[in-house]
Tab-separated table of C-alpha atoms and ligand atoms in Angstrom:
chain	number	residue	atom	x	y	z
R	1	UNK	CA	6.516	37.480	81.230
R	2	UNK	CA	3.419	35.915	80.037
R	3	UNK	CA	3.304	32.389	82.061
R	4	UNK	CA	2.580	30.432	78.963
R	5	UNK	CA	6.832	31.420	78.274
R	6	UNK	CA	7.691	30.637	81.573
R	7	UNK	CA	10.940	28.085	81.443
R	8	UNK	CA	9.712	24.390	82.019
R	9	UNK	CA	9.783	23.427	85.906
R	10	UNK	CA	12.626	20.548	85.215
R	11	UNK	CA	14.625	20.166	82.317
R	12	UNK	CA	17.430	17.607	82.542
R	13	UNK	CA	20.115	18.485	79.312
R	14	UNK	CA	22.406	15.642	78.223
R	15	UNK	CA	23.223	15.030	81.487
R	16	UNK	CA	26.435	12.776	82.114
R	17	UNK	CA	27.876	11.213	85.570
R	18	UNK	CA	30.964	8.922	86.111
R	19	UNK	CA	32.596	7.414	88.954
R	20	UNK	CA	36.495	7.032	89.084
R	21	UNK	CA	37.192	3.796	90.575
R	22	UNK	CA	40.413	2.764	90.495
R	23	UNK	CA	42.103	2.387	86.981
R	24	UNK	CA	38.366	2.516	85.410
R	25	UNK	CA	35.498	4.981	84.598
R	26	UNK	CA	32.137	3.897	85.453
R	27	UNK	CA	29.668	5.982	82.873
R	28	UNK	CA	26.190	5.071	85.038
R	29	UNK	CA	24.818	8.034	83.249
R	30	UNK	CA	25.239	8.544	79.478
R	31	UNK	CA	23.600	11.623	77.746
R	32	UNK	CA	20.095	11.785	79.532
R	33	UNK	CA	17.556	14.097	79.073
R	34	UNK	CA	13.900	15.170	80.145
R	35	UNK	CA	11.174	17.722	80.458
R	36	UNK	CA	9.281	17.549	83.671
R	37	UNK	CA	6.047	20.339	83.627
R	38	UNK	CA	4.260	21.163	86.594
R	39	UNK	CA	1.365	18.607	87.812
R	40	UNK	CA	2.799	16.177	85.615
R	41	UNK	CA	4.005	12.240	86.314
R	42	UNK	CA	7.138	11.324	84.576
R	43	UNK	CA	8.150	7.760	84.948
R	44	UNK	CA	11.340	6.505	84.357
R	45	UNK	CA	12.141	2.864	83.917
R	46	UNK	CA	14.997	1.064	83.727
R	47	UNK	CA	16.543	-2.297	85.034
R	48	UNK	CA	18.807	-2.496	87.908
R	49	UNK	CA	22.380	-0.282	87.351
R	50	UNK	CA	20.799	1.362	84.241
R	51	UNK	CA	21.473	4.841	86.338
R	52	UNK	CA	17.994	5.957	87.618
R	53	UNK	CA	19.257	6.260	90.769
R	54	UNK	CA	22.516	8.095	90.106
R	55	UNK	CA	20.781	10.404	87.579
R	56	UNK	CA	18.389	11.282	89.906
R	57	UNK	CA	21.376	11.925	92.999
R	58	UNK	CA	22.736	14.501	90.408
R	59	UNK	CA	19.251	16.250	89.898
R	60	UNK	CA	18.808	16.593	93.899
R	61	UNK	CA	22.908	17.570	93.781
R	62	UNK	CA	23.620	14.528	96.572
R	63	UNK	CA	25.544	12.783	94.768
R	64	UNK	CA	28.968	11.842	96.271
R	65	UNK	CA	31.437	13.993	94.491
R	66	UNK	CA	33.985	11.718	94.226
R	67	UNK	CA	33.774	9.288	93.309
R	68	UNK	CA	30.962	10.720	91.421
R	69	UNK	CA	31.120	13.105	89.013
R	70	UNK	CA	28.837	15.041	86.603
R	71	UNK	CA	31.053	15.351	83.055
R	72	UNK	CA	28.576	17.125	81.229
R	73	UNK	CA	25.128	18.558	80.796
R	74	UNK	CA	22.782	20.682	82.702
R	75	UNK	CA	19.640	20.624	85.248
R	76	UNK	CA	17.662	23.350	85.354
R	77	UNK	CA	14.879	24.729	87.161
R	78	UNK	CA	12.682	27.325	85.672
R	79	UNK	CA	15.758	28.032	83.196
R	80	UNK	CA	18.359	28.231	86.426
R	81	UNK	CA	21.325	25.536	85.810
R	82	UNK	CA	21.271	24.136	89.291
R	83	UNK	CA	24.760	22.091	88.438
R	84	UNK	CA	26.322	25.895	88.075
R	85	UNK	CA	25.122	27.226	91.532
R	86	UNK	CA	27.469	27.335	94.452
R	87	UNK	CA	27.038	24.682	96.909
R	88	UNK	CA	25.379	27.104	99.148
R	89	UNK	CA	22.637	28.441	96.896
R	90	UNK	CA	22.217	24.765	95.510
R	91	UNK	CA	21.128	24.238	99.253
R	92	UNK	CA	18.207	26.351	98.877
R	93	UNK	CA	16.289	23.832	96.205
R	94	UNK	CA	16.602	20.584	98.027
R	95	UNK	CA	13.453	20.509	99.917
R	96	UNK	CA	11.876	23.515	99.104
R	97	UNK	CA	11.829	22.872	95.793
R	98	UNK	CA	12.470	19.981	94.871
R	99	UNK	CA	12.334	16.921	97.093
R	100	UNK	CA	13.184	13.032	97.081
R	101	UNK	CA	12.195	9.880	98.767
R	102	UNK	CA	14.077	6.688	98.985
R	103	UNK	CA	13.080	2.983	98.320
R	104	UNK	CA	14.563	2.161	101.577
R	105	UNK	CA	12.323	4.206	104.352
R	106	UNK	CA	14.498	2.823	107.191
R	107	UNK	CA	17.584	3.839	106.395
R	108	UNK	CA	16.377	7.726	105.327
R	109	UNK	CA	14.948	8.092	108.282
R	110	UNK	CA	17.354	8.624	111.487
R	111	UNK	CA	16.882	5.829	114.198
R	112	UNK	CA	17.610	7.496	117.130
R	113	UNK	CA	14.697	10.411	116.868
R	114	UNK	CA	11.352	10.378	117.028
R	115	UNK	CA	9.091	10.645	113.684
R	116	UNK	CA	7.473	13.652	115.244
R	117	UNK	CA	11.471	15.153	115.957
R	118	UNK	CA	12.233	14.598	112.331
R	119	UNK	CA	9.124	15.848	111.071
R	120	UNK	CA	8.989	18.807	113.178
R	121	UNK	CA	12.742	19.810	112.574
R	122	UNK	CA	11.917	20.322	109.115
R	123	UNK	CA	9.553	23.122	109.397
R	124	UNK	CA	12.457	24.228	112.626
R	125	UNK	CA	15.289	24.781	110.363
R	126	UNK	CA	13.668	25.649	106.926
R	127	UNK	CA	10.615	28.000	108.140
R	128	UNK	CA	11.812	29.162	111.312
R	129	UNK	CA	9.073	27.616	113.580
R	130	UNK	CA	9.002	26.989	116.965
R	131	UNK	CA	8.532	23.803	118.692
R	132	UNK	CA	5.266	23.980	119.409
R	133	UNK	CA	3.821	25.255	115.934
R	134	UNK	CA	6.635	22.894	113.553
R	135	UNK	CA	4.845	20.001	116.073
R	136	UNK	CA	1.605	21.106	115.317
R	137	UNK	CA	2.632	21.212	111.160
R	138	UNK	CA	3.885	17.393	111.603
R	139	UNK	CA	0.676	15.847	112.748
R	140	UNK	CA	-1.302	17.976	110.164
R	141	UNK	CA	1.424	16.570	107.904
R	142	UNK	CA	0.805	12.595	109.473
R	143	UNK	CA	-2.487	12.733	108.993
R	144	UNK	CA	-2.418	14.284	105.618
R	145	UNK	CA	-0.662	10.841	104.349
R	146	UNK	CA	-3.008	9.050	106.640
R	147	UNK	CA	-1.262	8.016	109.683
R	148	UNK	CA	-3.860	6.773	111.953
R	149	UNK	CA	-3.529	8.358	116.147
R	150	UNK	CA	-1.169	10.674	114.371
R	151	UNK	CA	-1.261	12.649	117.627
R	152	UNK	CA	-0.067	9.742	119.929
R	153	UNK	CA	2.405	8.339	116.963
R	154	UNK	CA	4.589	11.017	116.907
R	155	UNK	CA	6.609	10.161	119.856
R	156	UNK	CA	7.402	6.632	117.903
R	157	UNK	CA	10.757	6.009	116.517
R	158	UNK	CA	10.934	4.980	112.620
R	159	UNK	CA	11.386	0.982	113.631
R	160	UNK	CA	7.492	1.199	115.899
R	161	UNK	CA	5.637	1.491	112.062
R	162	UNK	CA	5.258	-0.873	109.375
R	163	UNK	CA	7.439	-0.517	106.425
R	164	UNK	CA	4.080	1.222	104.365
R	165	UNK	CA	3.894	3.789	107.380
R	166	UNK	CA	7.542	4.465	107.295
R	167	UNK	CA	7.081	5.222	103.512
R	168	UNK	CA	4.019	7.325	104.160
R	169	UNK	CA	6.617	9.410	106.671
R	170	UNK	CA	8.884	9.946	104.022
R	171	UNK	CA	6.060	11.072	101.919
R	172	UNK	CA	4.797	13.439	104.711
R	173	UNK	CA	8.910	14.686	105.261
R	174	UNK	CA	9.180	15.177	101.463
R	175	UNK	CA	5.848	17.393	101.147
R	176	UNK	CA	6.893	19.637	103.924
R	177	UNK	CA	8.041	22.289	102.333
R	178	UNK	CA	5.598	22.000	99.380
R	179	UNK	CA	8.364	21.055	96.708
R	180	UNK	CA	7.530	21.929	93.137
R	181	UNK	CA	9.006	18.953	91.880
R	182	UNK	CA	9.827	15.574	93.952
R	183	UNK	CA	11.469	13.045	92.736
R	184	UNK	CA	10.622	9.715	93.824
R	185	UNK	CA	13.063	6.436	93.300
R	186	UNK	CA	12.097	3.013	93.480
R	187	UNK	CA	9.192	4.073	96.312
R	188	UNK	CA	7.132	1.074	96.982
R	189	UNK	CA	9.889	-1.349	95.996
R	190	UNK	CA	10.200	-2.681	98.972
R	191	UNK	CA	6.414	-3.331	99.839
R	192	UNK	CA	4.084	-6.047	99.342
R	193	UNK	CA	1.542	-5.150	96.165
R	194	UNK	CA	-1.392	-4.445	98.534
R	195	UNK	CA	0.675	-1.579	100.576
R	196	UNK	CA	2.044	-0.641	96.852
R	197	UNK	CA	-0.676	0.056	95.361
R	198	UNK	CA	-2.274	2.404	98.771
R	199	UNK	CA	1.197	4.415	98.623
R	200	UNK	CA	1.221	5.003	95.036
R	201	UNK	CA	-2.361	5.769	94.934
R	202	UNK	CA	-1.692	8.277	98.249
R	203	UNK	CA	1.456	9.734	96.255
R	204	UNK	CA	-0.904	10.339	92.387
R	205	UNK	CA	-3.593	12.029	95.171
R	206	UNK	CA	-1.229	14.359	97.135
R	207	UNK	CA	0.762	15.537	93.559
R	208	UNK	CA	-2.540	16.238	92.167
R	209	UNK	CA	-3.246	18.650	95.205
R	210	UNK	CA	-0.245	20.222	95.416
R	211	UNK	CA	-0.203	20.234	91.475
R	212	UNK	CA	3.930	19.069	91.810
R	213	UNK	CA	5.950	17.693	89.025
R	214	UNK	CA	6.471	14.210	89.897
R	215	UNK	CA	9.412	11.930	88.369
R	216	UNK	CA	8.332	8.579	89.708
R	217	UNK	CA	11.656	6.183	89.336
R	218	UNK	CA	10.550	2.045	88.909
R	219	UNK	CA	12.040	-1.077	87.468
R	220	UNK	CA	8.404	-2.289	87.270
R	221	UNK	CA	6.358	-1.565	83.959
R	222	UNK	CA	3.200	-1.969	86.184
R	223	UNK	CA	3.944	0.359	88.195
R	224	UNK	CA	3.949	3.245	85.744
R	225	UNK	CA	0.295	2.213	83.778
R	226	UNK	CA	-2.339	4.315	85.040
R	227	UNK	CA	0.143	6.611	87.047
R	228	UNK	CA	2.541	8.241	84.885
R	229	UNK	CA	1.568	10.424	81.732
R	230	UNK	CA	4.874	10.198	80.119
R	231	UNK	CA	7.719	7.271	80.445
R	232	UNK	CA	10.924	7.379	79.539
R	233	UNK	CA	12.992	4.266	79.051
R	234	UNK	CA	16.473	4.144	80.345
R	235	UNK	CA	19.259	1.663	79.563
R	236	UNK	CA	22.571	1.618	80.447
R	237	UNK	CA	22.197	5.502	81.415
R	238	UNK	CA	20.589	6.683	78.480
R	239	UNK	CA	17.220	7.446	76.888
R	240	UNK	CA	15.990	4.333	74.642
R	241	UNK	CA	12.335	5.743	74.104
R	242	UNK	CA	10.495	8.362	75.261
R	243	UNK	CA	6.521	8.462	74.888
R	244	UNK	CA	3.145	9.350	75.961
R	245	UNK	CA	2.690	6.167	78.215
R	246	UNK	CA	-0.553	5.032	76.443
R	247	UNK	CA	1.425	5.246	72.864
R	248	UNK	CA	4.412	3.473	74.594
R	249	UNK	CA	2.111	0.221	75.394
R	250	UNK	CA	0.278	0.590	71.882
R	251	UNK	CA	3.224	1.013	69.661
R	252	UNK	CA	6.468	0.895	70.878
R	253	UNK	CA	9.226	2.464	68.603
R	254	UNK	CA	12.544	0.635	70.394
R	255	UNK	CA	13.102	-3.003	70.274
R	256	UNK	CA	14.430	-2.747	74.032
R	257	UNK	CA	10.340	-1.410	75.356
R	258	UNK	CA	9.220	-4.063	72.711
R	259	UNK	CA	11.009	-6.648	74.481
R	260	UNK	CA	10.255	-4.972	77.944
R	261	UNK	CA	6.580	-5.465	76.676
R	262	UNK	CA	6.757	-8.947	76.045
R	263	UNK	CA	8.209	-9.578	79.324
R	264	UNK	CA	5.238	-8.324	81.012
R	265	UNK	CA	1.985	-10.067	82.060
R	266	UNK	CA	-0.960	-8.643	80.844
R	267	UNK	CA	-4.338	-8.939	81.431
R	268	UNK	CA	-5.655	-8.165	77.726
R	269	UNK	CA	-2.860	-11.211	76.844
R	270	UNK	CA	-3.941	-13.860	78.873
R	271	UNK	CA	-2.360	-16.956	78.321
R	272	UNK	CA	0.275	-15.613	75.672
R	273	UNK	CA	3.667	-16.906	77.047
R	274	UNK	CA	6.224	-14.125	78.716
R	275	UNK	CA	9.498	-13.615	76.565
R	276	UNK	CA	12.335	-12.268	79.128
R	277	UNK	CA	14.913	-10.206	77.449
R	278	UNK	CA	17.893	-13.005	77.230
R	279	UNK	CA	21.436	-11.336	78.227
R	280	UNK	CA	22.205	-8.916	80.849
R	281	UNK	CA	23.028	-5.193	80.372
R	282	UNK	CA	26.926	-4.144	79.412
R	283	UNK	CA	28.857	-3.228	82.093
R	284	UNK	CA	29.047	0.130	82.845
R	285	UNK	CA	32.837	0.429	82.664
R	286	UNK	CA	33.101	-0.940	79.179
R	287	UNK	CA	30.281	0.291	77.543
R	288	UNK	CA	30.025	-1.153	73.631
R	289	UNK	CA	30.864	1.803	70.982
R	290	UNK	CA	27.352	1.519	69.015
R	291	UNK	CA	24.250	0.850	70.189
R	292	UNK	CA	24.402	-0.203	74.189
R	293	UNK	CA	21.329	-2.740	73.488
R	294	UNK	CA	23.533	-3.841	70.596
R	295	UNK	CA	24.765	-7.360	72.313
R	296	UNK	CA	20.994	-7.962	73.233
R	297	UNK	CA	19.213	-7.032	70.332
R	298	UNK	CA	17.376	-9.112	68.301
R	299	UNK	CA	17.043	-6.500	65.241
R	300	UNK	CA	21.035	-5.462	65.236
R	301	UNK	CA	22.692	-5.019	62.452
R	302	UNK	CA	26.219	-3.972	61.550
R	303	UNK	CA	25.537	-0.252	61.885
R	304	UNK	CA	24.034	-0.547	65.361
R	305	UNK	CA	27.434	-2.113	66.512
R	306	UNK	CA	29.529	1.095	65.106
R	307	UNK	CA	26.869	3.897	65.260
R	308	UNK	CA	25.116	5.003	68.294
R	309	UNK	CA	21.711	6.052	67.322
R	310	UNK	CA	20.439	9.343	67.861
R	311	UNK	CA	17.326	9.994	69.998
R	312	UNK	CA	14.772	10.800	66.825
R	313	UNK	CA	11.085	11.711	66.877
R	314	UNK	CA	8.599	9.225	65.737
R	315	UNK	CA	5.109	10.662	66.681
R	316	UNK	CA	4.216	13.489	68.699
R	317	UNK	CA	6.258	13.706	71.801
R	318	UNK	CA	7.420	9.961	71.065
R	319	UNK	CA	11.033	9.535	70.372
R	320	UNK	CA	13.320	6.200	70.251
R	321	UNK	CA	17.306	5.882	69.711
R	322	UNK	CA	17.073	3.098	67.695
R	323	UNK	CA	18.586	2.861	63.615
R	324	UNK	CA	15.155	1.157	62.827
R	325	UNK	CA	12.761	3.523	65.250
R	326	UNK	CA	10.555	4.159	62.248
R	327	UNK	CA	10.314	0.279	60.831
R	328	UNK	CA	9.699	-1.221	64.547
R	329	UNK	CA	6.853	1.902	65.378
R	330	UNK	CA	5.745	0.830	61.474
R	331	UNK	CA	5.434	-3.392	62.204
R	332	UNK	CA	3.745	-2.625	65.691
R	333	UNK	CA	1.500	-0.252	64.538
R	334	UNK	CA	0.152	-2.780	61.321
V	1	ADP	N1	29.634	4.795	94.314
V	1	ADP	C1	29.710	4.177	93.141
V	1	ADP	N2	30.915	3.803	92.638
V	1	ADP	C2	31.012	3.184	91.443
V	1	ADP	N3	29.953	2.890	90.662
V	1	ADP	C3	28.741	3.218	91.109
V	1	ADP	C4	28.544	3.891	92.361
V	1	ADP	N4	27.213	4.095	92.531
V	1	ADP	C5	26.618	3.579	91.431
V	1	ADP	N5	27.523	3.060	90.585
V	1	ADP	C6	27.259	2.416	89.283
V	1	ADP	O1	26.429	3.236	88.518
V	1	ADP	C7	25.536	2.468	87.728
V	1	ADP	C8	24.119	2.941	87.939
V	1	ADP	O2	23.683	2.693	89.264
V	1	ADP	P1	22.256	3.125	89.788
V	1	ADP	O3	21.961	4.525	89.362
V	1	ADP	O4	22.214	2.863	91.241
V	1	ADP	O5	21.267	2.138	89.019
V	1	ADP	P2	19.692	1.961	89.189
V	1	ADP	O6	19.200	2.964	90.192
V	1	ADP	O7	19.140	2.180	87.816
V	1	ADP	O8	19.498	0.544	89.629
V	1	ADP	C9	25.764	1.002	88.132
V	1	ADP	O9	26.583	0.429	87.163
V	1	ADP	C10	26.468	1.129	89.443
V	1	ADP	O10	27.324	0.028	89.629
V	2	SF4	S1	20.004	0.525	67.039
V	2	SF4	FE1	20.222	-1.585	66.365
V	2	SF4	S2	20.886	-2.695	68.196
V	2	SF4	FE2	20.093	-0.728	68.851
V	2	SF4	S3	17.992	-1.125	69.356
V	2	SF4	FE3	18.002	-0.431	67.236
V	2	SF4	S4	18.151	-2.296	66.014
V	2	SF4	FE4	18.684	-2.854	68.113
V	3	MG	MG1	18.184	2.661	91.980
């Protein structure tokens, strides 16, 4: 097969996950999809609950099944449907080819062993090493996301580093296999901006080496600028927009990213006041029957309370789910 007809790396198909809790139905995702090509950065943003985090747990297949459960829709890899797969050949992908790291670096990584154990054990049980040559692999690995005395550090338990040099471990225990794809939720969430800004840059560097498809999960809009080359915007589980990041900040085609936009400091807007987006998201258990930014939106109109709007293209590779995509891409643009 000529490689230009190769299926995309990730391809995430109207994917839908619930959780059964006890006389409700918690939809955290809703119908979300996404292309992910190799040596690309796909951001997705959302707010807190929108089902980033879920969404991607059903993409790595970790999700807690139940409560969890995917209803519908597909992942695939290179055209394979990973939710069809037996547990056991489902196994095969998580590491090797695709991989995840967590906000929270402490509680991935086990307490009781040393970094250099956990590191180590992954080229043990996945490649087949032996002690001495999986050690060998972790502090090529350490210093390769620039842990300093690598060497001596290994014997140091995940609560001797600072909470950037626990991240940079995770980093280190996610690349170990080389993933094609690696998913990464909420990573520097938990950091001060300076150590932020070093992990993310570390994370861009390392993806562009080891040309990987990277989905890069965040809450923060300024994370993604300068990063990502494609965003999608999630709310309440599903896609709102989907864009080229640049044409996302130029002309957004949703009023949810317009009013993301406007709740964002900028530099080229100095002094402009910050509008927050007033409400909270529905709850997930009792979504609304139109459009879920309905309740919030400062555009809605009777349709958008009885009709949910279909994802539909604007520009090229821009999309929005929004009755008025056209008119709000139209009065940003002018
Ligand atoms: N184990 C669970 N049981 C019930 N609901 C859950 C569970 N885990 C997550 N949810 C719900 O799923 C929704 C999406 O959560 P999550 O994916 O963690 O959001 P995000 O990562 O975008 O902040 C939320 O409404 C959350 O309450
Ligand atoms: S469909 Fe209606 S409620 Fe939803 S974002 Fe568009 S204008 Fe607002
Ligand atoms: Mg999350």
């Amino acid at each position: 097969m000529d490689k230009t007809e190769r299926p995309p790396l990730l391809e995430v198909d109207d994917l839908h996950v619930e959780f059964r809790v006890r006389d409700s139905v918690v939809r955290a995702v809703n119908g979300l999809s996404y292309t992910l090509a190799e040596s690309e950065t796909l951001a997705i943003l959302g707010e807190s609950g929108s089902g980033k985090s879920v969404a991607a747990q059903a993409v790595m297949g970790i999700l807690d099944t139940p409560p969890a459960r995917v209803s519908r829709g597909e992942v695939r890899f290179r055209g394979e449907n990973l939710l069809a797969l037996p547990e056991r050949r489902r196994r095969a992908f998580r590491g090797d080819r695709i991989a995840m790291i967590f906000q929270d670096a402490l509680s991935a990584l086990n307490p009781v062993f040393t970094v250099g154990d956990q590191i180590s054990e992954m080229f043990q049980v996945h490649r087949g090493m032996r002690g001495k040559a999986a050690r060998a692999e972790a502090v090529e690995l350490m210093e390769r996301v620039r842990i300093p005395s690598a060497r001596t550090r290994l014997r140091d338990y995940p609560h001797q580093f600072s909470g950037g040099m626990r991240q940079r471990i995770m980093i280190a225990m996610a690349l170990a296999l080389e993933p094609d794809v690696l998913i990464a939720d909420e990573p520097t969430t938990a950091l001060d901006v300076t150590v932020q800004s070093q992990i993310m840059r570390l994370l861009k560097e390392l993806q562009e080496e080891l040309r990987m498809g990277l989905v890069l999960i965040t809450h923060d809009l300024g994370v993604v600028a300068g990063v990502a080359d494609r965003i999608v915007v999630m709310y309440a589980g599903s896609v709102m927009e989907e864009s080229p990041v640049r044409e996302l900040y130029r002309r957004p085609a949703h009023p949810y990213t317009v009013g993301l936009l406007a709740s964002v400091p900028r530099l080229d807007r100095r002094g402009e006041p910050l509008v927050p987006i007033k409400g909270a998201p529905p709850d997930a258990s009792a979504l609304p029957p139109g459009c879920p930014f309905a309740p919030r939106c400062p555009r809605a109109e009777e349709i958008c309370t009885r009709e949910r709007p279909a994802l539909s293209r604007v520009g090229d590779g821009h999309s929005a789910a929004c009755h008025f995509a056209e008119e709000v891409f139209g009065a940003v643009a002018n």
